[in-house]
mmCIF file of C-alpha atoms in Angstrom:
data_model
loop_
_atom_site.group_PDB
_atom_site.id
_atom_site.type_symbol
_atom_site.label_atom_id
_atom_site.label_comp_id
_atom_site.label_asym_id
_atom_site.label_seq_id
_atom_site.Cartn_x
_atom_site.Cartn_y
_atom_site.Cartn_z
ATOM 1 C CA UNK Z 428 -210.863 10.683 -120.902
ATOM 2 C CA UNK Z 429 -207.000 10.059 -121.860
ATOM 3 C CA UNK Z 430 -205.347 10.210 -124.958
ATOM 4 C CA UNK Z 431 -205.323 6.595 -125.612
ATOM 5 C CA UNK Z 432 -209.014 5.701 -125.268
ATOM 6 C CA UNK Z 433 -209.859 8.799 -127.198
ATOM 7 C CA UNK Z 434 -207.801 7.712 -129.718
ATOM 8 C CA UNK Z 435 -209.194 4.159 -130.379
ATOM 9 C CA UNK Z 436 -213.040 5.653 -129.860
ATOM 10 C CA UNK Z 437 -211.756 7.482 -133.001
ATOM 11 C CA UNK Z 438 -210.590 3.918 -134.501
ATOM 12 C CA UNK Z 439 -214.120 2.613 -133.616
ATOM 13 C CA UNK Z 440 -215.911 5.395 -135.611
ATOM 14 C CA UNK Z 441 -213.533 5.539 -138.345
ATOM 15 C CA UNK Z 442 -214.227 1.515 -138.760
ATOM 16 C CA UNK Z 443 -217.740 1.773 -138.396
ATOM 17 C CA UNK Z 444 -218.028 4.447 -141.283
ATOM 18 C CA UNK Z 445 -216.070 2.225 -143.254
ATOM 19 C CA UNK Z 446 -217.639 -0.830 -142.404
ATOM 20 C CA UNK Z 447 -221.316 -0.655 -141.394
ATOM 21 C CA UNK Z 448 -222.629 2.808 -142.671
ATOM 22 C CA UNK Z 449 -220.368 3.801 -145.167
ATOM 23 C CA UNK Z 450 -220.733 7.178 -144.438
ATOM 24 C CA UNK Z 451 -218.123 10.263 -144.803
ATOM 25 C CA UNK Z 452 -215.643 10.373 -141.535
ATOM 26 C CA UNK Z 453 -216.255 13.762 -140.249
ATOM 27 C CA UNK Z 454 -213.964 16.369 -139.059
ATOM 28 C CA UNK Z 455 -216.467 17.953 -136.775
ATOM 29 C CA UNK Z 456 -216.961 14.470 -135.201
ATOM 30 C CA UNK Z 457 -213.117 13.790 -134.708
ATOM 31 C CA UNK Z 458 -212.544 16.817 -133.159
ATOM 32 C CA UNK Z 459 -215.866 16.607 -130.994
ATOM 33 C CA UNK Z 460 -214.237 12.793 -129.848
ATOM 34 C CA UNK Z 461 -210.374 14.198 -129.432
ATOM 35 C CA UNK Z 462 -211.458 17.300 -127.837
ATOM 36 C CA UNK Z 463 -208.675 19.250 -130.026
ATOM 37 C CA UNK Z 464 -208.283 20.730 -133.263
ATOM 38 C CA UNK Z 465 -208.475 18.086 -136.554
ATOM 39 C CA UNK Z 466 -204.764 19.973 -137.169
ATOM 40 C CA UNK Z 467 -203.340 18.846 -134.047
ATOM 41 C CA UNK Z 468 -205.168 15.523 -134.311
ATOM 42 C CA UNK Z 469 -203.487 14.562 -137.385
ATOM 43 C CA UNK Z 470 -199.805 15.932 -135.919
ATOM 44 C CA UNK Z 471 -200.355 13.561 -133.031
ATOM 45 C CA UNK Z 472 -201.810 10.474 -135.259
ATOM 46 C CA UNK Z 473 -198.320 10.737 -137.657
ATOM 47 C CA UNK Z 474 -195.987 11.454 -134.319
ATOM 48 C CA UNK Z 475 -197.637 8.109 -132.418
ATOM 49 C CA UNK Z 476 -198.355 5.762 -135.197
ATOM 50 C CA UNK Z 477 -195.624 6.867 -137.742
ATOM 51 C CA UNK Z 478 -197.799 7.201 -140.621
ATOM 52 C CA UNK Z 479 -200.526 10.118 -142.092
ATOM 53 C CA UNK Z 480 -204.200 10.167 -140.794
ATOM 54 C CA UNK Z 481 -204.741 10.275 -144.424
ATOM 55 C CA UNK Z 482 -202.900 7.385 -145.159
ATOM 56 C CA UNK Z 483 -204.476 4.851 -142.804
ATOM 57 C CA UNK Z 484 -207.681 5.759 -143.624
ATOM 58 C CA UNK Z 485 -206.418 4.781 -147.250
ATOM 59 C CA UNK Z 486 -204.726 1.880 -146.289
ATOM 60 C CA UNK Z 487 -207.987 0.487 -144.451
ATOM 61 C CA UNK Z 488 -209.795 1.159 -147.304
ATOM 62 C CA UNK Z 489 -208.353 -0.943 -149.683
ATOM 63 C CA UNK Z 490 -207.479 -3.506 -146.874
ATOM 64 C CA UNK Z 491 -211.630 -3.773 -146.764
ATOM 65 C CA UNK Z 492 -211.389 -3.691 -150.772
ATOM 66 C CA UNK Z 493 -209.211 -6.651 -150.972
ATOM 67 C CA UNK Z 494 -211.811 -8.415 -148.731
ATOM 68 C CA UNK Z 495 -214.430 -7.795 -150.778
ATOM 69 C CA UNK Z 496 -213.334 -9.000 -153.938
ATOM 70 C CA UNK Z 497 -212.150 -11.852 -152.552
ATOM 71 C CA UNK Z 498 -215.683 -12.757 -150.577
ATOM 72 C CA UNK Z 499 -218.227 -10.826 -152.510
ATOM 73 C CA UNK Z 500 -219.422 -10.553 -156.059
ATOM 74 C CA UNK Z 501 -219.868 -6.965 -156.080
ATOM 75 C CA UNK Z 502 -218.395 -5.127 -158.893
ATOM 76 C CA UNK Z 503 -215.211 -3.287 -158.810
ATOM 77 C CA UNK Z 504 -217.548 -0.189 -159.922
ATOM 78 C CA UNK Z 505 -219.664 -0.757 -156.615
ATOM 79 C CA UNK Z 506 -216.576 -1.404 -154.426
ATOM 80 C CA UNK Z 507 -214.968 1.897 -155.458
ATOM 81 C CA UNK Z 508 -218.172 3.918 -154.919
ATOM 82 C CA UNK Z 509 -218.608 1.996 -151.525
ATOM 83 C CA UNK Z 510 -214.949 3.450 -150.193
ATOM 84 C CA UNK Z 511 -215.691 7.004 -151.143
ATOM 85 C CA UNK Z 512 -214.335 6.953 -154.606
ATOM 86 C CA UNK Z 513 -215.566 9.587 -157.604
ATOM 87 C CA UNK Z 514 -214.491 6.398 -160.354
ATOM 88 C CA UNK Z 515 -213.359 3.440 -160.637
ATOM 89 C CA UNK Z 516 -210.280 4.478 -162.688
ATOM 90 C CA UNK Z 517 -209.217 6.563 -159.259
ATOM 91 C CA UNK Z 518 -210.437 3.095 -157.432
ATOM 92 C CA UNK Z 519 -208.161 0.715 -159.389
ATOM 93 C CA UNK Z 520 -204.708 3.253 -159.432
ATOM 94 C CA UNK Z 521 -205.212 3.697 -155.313
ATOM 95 C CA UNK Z 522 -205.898 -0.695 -155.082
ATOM 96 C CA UNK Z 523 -202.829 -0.997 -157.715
ATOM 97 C CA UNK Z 524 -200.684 1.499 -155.343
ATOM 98 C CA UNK Z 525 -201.528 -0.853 -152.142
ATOM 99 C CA UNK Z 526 -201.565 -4.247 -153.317
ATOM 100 C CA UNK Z 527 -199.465 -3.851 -156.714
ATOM 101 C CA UNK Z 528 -202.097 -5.784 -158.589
ATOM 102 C CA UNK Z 529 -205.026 -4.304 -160.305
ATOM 103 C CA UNK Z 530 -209.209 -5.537 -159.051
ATOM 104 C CA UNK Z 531 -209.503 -8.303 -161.611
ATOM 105 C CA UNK Z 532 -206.197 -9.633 -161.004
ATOM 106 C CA UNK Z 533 -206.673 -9.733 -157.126
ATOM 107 C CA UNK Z 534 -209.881 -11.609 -157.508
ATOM 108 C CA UNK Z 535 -207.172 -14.476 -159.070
ATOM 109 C CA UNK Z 536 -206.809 -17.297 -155.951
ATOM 110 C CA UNK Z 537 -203.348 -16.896 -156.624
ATOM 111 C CA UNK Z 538 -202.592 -13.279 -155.766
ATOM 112 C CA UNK Z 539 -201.586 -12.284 -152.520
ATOM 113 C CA UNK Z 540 -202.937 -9.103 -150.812
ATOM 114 C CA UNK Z 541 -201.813 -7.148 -148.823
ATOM 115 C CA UNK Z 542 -203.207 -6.148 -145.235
ATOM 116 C CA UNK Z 543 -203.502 -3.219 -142.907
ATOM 117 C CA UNK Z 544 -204.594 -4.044 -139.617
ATOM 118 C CA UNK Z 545 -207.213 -2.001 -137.691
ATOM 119 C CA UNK Z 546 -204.411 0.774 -135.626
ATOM 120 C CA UNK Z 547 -203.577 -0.279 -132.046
ATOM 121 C CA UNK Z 548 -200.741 1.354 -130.098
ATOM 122 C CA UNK Z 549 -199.338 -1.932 -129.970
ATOM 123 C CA UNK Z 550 -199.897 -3.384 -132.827
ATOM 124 C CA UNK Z 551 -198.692 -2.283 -136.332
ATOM 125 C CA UNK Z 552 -197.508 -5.186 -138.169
ATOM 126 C CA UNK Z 553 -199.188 -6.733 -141.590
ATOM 127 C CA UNK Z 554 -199.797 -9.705 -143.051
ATOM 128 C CA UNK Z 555 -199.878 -10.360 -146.789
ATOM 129 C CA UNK Z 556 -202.586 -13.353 -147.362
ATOM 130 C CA UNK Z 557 -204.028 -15.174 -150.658
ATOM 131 C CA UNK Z 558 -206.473 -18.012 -151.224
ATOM 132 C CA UNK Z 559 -205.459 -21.380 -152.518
ATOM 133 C CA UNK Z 560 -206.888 -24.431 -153.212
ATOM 134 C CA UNK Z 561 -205.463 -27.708 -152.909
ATOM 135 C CA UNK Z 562 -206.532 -31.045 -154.081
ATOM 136 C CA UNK Z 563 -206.516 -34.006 -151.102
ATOM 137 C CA UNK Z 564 -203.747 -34.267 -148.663
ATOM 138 C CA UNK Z 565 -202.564 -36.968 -146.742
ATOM 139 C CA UNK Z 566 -200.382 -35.723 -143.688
ATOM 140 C CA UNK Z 567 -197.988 -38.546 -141.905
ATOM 141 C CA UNK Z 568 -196.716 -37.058 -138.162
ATOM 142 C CA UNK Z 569 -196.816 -37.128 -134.417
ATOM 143 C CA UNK Z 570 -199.328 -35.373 -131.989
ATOM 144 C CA UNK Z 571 -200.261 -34.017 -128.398
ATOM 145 C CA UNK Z 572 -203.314 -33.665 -126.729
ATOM 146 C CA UNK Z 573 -203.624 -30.260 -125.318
ATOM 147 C CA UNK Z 574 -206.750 -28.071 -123.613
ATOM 148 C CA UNK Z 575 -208.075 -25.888 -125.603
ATOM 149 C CA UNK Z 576 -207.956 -22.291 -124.234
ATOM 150 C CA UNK Z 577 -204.845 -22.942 -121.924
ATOM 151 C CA UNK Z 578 -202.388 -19.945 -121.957
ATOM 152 C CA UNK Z 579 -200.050 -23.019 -121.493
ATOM 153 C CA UNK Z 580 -200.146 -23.835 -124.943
ATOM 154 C CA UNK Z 581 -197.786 -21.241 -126.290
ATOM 155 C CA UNK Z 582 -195.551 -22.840 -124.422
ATOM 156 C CA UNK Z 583 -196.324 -26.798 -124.896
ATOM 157 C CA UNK Z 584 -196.434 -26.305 -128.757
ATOM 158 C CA UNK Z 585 -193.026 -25.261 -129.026
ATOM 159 C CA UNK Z 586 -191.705 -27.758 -126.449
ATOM 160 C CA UNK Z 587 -193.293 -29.942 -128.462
ATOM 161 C CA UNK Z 588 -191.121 -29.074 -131.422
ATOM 162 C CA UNK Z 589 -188.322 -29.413 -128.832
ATOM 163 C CA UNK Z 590 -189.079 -32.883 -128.270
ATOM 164 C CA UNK Z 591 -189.265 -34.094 -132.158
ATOM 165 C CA UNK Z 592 -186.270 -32.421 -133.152
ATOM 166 C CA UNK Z 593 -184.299 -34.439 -130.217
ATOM 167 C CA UNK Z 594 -185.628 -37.839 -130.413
ATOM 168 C CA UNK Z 595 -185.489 -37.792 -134.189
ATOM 169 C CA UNK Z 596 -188.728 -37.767 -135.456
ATOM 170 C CA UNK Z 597 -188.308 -34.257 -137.186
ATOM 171 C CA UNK Z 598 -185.149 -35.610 -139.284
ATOM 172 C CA UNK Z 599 -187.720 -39.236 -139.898
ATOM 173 C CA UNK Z 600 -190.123 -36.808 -140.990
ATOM 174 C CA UNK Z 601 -188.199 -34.544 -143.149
ATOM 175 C CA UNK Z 602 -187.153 -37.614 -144.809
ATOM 176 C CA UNK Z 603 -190.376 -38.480 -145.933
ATOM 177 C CA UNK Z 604 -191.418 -35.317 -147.273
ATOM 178 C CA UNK Z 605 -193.379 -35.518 -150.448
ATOM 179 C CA UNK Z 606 -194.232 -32.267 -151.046
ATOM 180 C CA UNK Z 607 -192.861 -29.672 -153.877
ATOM 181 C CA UNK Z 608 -192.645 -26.973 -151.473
ATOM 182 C CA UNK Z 609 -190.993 -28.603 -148.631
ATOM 183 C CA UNK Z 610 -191.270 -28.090 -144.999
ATOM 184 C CA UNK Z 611 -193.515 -29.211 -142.286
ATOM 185 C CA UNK Z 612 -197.350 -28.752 -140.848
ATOM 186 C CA UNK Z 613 -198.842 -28.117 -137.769
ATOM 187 C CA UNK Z 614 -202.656 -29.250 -137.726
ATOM 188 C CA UNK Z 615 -204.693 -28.213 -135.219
ATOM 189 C CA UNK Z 616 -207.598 -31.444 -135.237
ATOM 190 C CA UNK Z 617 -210.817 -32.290 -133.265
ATOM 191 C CA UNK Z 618 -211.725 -28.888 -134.668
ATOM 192 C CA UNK Z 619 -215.314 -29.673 -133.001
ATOM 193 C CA UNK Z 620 -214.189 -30.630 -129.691
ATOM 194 C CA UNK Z 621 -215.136 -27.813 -127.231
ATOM 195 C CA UNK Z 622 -212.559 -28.997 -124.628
ATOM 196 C CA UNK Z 623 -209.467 -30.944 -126.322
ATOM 197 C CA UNK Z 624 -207.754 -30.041 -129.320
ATOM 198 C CA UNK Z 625 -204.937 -32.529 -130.749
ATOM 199 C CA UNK Z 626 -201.932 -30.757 -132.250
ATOM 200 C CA UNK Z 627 -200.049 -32.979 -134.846
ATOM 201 C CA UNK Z 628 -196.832 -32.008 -136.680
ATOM 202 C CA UNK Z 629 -196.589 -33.390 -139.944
ATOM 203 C CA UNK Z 630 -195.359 -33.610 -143.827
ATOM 204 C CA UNK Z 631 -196.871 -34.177 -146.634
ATOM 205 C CA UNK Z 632 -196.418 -37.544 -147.765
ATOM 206 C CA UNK Z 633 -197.782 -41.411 -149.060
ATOM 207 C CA UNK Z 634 -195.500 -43.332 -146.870
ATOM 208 C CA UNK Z 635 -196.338 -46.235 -144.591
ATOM 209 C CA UNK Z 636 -194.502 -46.113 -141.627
ATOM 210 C CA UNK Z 637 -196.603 -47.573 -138.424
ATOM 211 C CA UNK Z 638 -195.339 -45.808 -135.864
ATOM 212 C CA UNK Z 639 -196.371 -42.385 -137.080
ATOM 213 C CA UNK Z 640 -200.558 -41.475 -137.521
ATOM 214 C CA UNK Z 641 -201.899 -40.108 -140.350
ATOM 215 C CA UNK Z 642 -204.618 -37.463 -141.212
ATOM 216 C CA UNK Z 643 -205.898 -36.690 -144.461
ATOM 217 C CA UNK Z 644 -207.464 -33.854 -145.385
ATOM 218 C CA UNK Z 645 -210.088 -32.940 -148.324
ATOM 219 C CA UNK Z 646 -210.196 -31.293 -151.406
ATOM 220 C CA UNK Z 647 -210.154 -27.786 -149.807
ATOM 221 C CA UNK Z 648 -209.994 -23.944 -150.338
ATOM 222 C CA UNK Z 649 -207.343 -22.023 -147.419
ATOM 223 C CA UNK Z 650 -206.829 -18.621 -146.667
ATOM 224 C CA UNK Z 651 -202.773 -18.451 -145.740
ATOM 225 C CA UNK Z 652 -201.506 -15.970 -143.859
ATOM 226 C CA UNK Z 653 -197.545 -15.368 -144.216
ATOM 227 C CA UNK Z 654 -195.820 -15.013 -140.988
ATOM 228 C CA UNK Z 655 -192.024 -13.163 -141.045
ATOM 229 C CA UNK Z 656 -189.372 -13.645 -138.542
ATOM 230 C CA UNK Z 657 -188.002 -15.448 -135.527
ATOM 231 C CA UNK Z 658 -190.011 -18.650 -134.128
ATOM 232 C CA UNK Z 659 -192.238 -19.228 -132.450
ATOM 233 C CA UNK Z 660 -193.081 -15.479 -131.707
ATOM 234 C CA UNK Z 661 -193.816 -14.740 -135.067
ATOM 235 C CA UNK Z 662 -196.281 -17.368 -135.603
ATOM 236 C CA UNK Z 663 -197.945 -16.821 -132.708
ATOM 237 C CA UNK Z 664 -198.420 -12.865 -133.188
ATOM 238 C CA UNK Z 665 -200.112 -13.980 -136.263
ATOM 239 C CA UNK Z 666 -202.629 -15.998 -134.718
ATOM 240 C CA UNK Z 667 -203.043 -13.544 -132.383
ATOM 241 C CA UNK Z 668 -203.563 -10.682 -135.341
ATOM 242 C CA UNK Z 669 -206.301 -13.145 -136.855
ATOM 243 C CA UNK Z 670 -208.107 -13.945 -133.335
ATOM 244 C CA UNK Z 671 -208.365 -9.950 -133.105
ATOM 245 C CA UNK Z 672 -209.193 -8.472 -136.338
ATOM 246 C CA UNK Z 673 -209.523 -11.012 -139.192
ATOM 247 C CA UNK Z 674 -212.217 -13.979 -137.027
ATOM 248 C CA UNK Z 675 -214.355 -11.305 -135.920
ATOM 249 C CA UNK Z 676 -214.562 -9.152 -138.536
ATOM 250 C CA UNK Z 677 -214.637 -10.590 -142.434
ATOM 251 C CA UNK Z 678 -217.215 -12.529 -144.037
ATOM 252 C CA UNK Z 679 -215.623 -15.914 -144.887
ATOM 253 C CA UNK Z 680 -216.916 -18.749 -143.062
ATOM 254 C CA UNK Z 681 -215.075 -21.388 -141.578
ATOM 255 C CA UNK Z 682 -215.086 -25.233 -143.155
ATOM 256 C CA UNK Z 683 -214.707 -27.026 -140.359
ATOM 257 C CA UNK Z 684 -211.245 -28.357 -140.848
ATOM 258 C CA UNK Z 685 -208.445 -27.995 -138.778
ATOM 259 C CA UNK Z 686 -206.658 -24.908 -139.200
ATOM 260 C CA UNK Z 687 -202.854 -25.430 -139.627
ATOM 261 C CA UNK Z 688 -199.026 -23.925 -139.476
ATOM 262 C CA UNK Z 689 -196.606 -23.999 -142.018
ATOM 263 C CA UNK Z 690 -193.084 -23.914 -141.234
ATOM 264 C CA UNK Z 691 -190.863 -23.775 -144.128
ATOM 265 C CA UNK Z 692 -187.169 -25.483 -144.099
ATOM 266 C CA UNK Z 693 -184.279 -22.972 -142.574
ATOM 267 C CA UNK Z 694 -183.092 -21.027 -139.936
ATOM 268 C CA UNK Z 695 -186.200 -20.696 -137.753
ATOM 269 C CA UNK Z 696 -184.274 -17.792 -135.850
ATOM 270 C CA UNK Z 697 -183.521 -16.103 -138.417
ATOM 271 C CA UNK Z 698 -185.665 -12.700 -138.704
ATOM 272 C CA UNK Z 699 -186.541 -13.533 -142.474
ATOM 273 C CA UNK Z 700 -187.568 -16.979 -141.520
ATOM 274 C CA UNK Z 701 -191.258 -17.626 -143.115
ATOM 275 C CA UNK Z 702 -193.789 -19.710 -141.362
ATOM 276 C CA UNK Z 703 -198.182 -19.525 -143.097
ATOM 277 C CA UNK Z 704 -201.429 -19.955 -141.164
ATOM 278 C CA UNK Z 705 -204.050 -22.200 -143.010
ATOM 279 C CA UNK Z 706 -207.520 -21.436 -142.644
ATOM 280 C CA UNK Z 707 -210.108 -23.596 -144.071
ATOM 281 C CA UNK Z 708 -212.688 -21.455 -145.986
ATOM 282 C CA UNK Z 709 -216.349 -22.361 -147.175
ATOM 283 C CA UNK Z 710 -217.025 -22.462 -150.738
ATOM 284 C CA UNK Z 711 -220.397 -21.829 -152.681
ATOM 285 C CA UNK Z 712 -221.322 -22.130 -156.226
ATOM 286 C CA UNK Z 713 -222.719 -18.889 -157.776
ATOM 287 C CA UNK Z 714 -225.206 -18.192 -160.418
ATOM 288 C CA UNK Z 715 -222.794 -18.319 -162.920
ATOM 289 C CA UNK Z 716 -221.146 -21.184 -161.980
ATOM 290 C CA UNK Z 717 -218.510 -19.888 -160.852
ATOM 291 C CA UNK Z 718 -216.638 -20.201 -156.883
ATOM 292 C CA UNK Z 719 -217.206 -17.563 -154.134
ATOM 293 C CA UNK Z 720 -216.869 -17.479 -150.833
ATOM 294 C CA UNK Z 721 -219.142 -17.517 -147.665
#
């Protein structure tokens, strides 16, 4: 077996002890999968992925913390136990270190977390996400019609863009922007459709103008995703970080809205340029009374 699929067989396990069993990751069993020393393991782990066995491990953990206080109502007492911690007090200076807020500030909507993916060779970057909820938006725009699953689409999205900023409607709809935090959407509708998926660009905004659609949306809680640098690569490596690791393997449910973009006003090649994914997230009513999620 090479290198490389020993190395993410060692990914798998580490996840899975994380994860499903919660069990102690094993020397002996790291060793048994690399077929080498744990010592030269770790060497070739911090050579490769530019970063300490140690500290992924760490980094995962309170990755899967942040997810858990956000969709569970476990106590921080149970999380910290959960991720292989002797207290909470050794719990909440490790979360602090990674996210630079403490457990009962990060269960706050408002706080942004920070994320370590799950290690691939090729894939390294993170995404700092928070929840928010927002009241009932009306979105004024233009759309496409596009197939869902066509590779195309990377490709017809941004042409798309293309086309708006050269006949004018961008500049029309920047105009009637009437949101605090300009900039402008990208809604991904007929959610439901298995087949066709209509992609509208949009702003926020009560104008009537009839030769634009609108699309309002409800009273809703979203997880946003920030997305850093150059357009559109960087908002498409983001949906491609949340198809991999973040849809198949957290516990919030979807609401059945359409997901959106967010492309803030600027230099959209710039490498600092910042474009958000919106994903629509279930909501239940605990106990208590208070909000959790699905």
């Amino acid at each position: 077996m090479k290198w490389n699929d020993r190395f993410h067989e060692v990914i798998e396990y580490i996840e899975i002890c994380l994860q499903q069993y919660h069990e102690d990751i094993s020397v002996k069993d790291i060793e048994s999968i690399m077929d080498c020393s744990y010592d030269l393991f770790q060497k070739m782990f911090s050579y490769q992925c530019g970063l300490g066995f140690s500290e992924y491990i760490r980094n995962r953990k309170m990755t899967l913390a942040g997810y858990d206080l956000k969709s569970t109502d476990l106590k921080v007492i149970e999380i910290s136990y959960k991720y292989g911690y002797e207290s909470p007090t050794s719990f909440t200076k490790a979360f602090q270190t990674f996210h630079g807020v403490s457990p009962s500030i990060a269960r706050k909507n408002e706080v942004m977390l920070k994320t370590y993916p799950k290690m691939k060779l090729n894939l390294k970057k993170s995404y700092p996400w928070f929840l928010e909820r927002k009241e009932k938006m009306r979105i004024i725009g233009k759309s496409i019609e596009l197939v869902k699953e066509d590779l195309n689409n990377e490709q017809l999205i941004p042409a798309f863009w293309s086309q708006c900023f050269q006949d004018g409607t961008f500049a029309q709809l920047v105009e009637m922007d009437g949101s605090s935090r300009k900039g402008c959407f990208g809604l991904f509708c007929n959610h439901q459709d298995k087949t066709k998926i209509k992609y509208m660009l949009g702003v926020i905004s009560s104008c009537q103008n009839d030769h634009y659609e609108t699309y309002t949306l409800p009273h809703a809680t979203w997880a946003v995703f920030e997305c850093c640098g150059r357009m559109p690569q960087a908002i498409q490596d983001g949906w491609r970080y949340l198809e991999q690791e973040w849809f198949a393997e957290y516990p919030f449910q979807h609401a059945g809205y359409p997901e959106m973009e967010w492309h803030s006003q600027g230099n959209g090649f710039s490498d600092n340029y910042l474009s958000e994914i919106w994903i629509p997230i279930i909501e239940e009513e605990n106990e208590n009374g208070s909000f959790g999620l699905l």
